[in-house]
Coordinates of C-alpha atoms in Angstrom, one line a residue:
K1 CA -25.8 147.7 -146.2
A2 CA -25.8 144.4 -144.2
P3 CA -25.8 141.4 -146.6
W4 CA -29.4 140.6 -145.9
A5 CA -30.7 144.2 -146.2
T6 CA -33.5 144.7 -148.7
G7 CA -35.4 147.7 -150.1
P8 CA -38.7 148.8 -148.6
S9 CA -40.7 147.3 -151.5
A10 CA -39.6 143.8 -150.5
V11 CA -40.3 144.0 -146.8
S12 CA -43.7 143.4 -145.3
H13 CA -45.0 146.0 -142.9
S14 CA -46.8 143.3 -140.9
S15 CA -46.6 143.5 -137.1
N16 CA -45.0 140.0 -137.3
P17 CA -41.2 140.7 -137.7
G18 CA -40.7 137.2 -139.1
T19 CA -43.1 137.8 -142.0
H20 CA -42.0 138.7 -145.5
V21 CA -44.0 139.3 -148.6
G22 CA -44.7 135.9 -150.1
Q23 CA -43.0 134.1 -147.3
P24 CA -44.3 132.4 -144.1
P25 CA -42.9 133.5 -140.7
I26 CA -39.5 132.0 -139.9
K27 CA -40.1 129.0 -137.7
A28 CA -37.6 129.0 -134.9
S29 CA -37.5 128.3 -131.2
P30 CA -35.1 129.6 -128.5
Q31 CA -31.8 127.7 -128.6
L32 CA -28.1 128.1 -128.7
P33 CA -26.2 127.9 -132.0
I34 CA -24.9 124.6 -133.2
P35 CA -21.2 124.6 -132.4
N36 CA -18.8 125.1 -135.3
T37 CA -16.7 122.0 -136.1
S38 CA -14.9 123.3 -139.1
N39 CA -11.6 125.2 -139.3
H40 CA -12.5 126.6 -142.7
F41 CA -13.3 130.4 -142.6
S42 CA -13.7 132.9 -145.4
V43 CA -14.2 136.6 -145.9
P44 CA -18.0 137.3 -146.0
L45 CA -19.4 138.3 -149.4
K46 CA -22.7 139.8 -150.4
K47 CA -24.8 137.0 -151.9
I48 CA -28.3 138.6 -151.9
H49 CA -28.7 140.4 -155.2
N50 CA -32.3 139.7 -156.2
Q51 CA -35.6 138.3 -155.0
S52 CA -34.5 134.7 -155.8
D53 CA -31.4 135.1 -153.6
L54 CA -33.5 136.6 -150.9
K55 CA -36.0 133.6 -151.1
I56 CA -33.1 131.2 -150.6
F57 CA -31.8 133.1 -147.7
L58 CA -35.1 133.3 -145.9
S59 CA -35.4 129.5 -146.0
C60 CA -31.8 128.6 -145.1
E61 CA -30.9 126.9 -141.9
G62 CA -28.4 129.6 -141.0
L63 CA -31.1 132.2 -140.7
K64 CA -33.3 129.9 -138.6
E65 CA -30.3 129.3 -136.4
F66 CA -29.6 133.0 -136.0
V67 CA -33.3 133.7 -135.1
S68 CA -33.2 130.9 -132.6
F69 CA -30.1 132.5 -131.0
V70 CA -31.9 135.9 -130.7
L71 CA -34.9 134.2 -129.2
H72 CA -32.6 132.4 -126.7
L73 CA -31.0 135.7 -125.7
N74 CA -34.5 137.2 -125.2
E75 CA -35.5 134.3 -123.0
S76 CA -32.3 134.7 -120.9
V77 CA -33.4 138.2 -119.7
K78 CA -37.1 137.6 -119.2
G79 CA -38.2 138.8 -115.8
K80 CA -34.8 140.4 -115.1
T81 CA -34.0 144.1 -114.5
L82 CA -31.0 146.1 -115.8
Q83 CA -29.8 146.4 -112.2
E84 CA -29.6 142.6 -111.6
P85 CA -26.0 141.2 -111.5
C86 CA -25.1 138.7 -114.1
E87 CA -22.2 136.4 -114.8
Q88 CA -19.4 138.0 -116.9
S89 CA -16.9 135.6 -118.4
I90 CA -13.4 136.6 -119.5
Y91 CA -14.7 137.0 -123.1
V92 CA -17.6 139.1 -122.1
L93 CA -15.2 141.4 -120.2
K94 CA -13.0 141.5 -123.3
I95 CA -16.0 142.7 -125.4
L96 CA -16.8 145.3 -122.9
E97 CA -13.2 146.5 -123.0
I98 CA -13.4 146.8 -126.7
L99 CA -16.6 148.8 -126.6
D100 CA -15.1 151.0 -123.9
Q101 CA -12.1 151.7 -126.2
L102 CA -14.4 152.6 -129.1
S103 CA -16.3 154.9 -126.8
Q104 CA -13.1 156.6 -125.7
F105 CA -12.4 157.3 -129.4
V106 CA -15.6 159.3 -129.5
D107 CA -14.3 161.4 -126.6
E108 CA -11.0 161.9 -128.3
I109 CA -12.4 163.0 -131.7
P110 CA -14.2 166.3 -131.5
P111 CA -17.3 167.0 -133.7
A112 CA -16.5 168.8 -137.0
T113 CA -18.1 172.1 -138.1
H114 CA -20.4 171.2 -141.0
K115 CA -23.6 172.0 -142.8
L116 CA -24.9 168.5 -143.3
R117 CA -28.5 167.8 -142.4
Y118 CA -27.6 164.5 -140.8
G119 CA -24.5 163.1 -139.2
N120 CA -21.1 164.7 -138.5
P121 CA -18.1 164.2 -140.8
A122 CA -16.0 163.5 -137.7
Y123 CA -17.7 160.1 -137.6
R124 CA -15.5 159.2 -140.6
D125 CA -12.4 159.9 -138.5
W126 CA -13.8 157.7 -135.7
Y127 CA -14.7 155.0 -138.3
D128 CA -11.2 155.0 -139.7
R129 CA -9.6 154.7 -136.3
M130 CA -12.0 151.8 -135.5
T131 CA -11.2 149.9 -138.6
A132 CA -7.5 150.4 -138.1
V133 CA -7.6 148.7 -134.6
A134 CA -10.3 146.2 -135.4
P135 CA -7.9 143.3 -136.3
K136 CA -6.1 143.8 -133.0
M137 CA -9.4 143.9 -131.1
I138 CA -10.5 140.7 -132.6
D139 CA -7.1 139.2 -131.9
S140 CA -7.6 139.9 -128.3
L141 CA -11.0 138.1 -128.3
L142 CA -9.9 135.0 -130.1
P143 CA -7.9 132.2 -128.5
E144 CA -4.9 131.0 -130.4
S145 CA -6.8 128.0 -131.8
L146 CA -9.3 130.3 -133.5
Q147 CA -7.1 133.0 -135.0
T148 CA -8.0 131.8 -138.5
A149 CA -11.6 132.8 -137.9
K150 CA -10.5 136.5 -137.7
K151 CA -10.9 137.1 -141.4
E152 CA -14.6 136.1 -141.2
L153 CA -15.4 137.9 -137.9
I154 CA -13.7 141.3 -138.7
P155 CA -16.0 142.4 -141.5
Y156 CA -19.1 141.7 -139.3
F157 CA -17.5 143.6 -136.4
V158 CA -16.6 146.6 -138.6
D159 CA -20.0 146.7 -140.3
S160 CA -21.7 146.8 -136.9
F161 CA -20.8 150.5 -136.4
G162 CA -22.4 152.2 -139.4
N163 CA -21.7 153.3 -142.9
R164 CA -18.7 155.6 -143.5
T165 CA -19.9 156.9 -146.8
R166 CA -23.5 157.7 -145.8
I167 CA -22.6 158.6 -142.2
D168 CA -25.5 156.6 -140.9
Y169 CA -26.4 153.8 -138.5
G170 CA -29.5 151.7 -138.6
T171 CA -31.1 148.4 -137.8
G172 CA -29.0 146.5 -140.3
H173 CA -25.9 147.5 -138.4
E174 CA -27.5 146.5 -135.1
T175 CA -28.3 143.2 -136.6
T176 CA -24.8 142.8 -137.9
F177 CA -23.5 143.1 -134.3
A178 CA -26.0 140.4 -133.2
V179 CA -24.6 138.2 -136.0
F180 CA -21.1 138.9 -134.8
L181 CA -22.2 137.7 -131.3
F182 CA -23.9 134.7 -132.9
L183 CA -20.8 133.7 -134.8
S184 CA -18.7 134.2 -131.7
M185 CA -21.0 131.8 -129.7
K186 CA -20.8 129.3 -132.5
L187 CA -17.1 129.4 -132.2
G188 CA -17.3 128.7 -128.5
I189 CA -16.0 132.1 -127.4
F190 CA -19.3 132.7 -125.5
E191 CA -21.3 130.1 -123.7
S192 CA -24.9 129.7 -122.5
S193 CA -23.9 131.3 -119.2
D194 CA -22.9 134.5 -121.1
S195 CA -26.4 135.0 -122.6
Q196 CA -27.7 137.5 -120.1
A197 CA -24.5 139.6 -120.2
L198 CA -24.6 139.6 -124.0
V199 CA -28.0 141.3 -123.9

């Protein structure tokens, strides 16, 4: 599960996606992340274990900044079609190369014969190959000055592609990839001009 994932009993089914039981909507406006000025990076750890932890998370500046980033991306594509050309920086092209390589793994790993109701066990072979090359992929994305950020980015990148044990993929994993892009923009890898391409 993504670090912020919660059970169904804790999540409001309100039509407002920013509303949580006992919590007001997250107040945020479209804007770019505040640039990172620290060279201190750490391996992400799960810190939400109970309702008290969740309450702290829902009121933290990091979440507000992330929601603002998502809103900014949304604004960047308003009124635009999928066919419209957009600027693609060298780092956007690198991300596309990484995704193309992962897609190629899908073509190279045939589905397994199985009796599972959901998923295919061959996914685990794909996942293992993805995790094996993830450090090299992130290396290719980071400039030399940001190589120390790798240990913080890799777990988000890997967790973006589903759960190996359960063989599933859901909104938590999608959100984790958005967090990966958010952190990359905070590091200065992506810039405002990349917003449309990131969507």
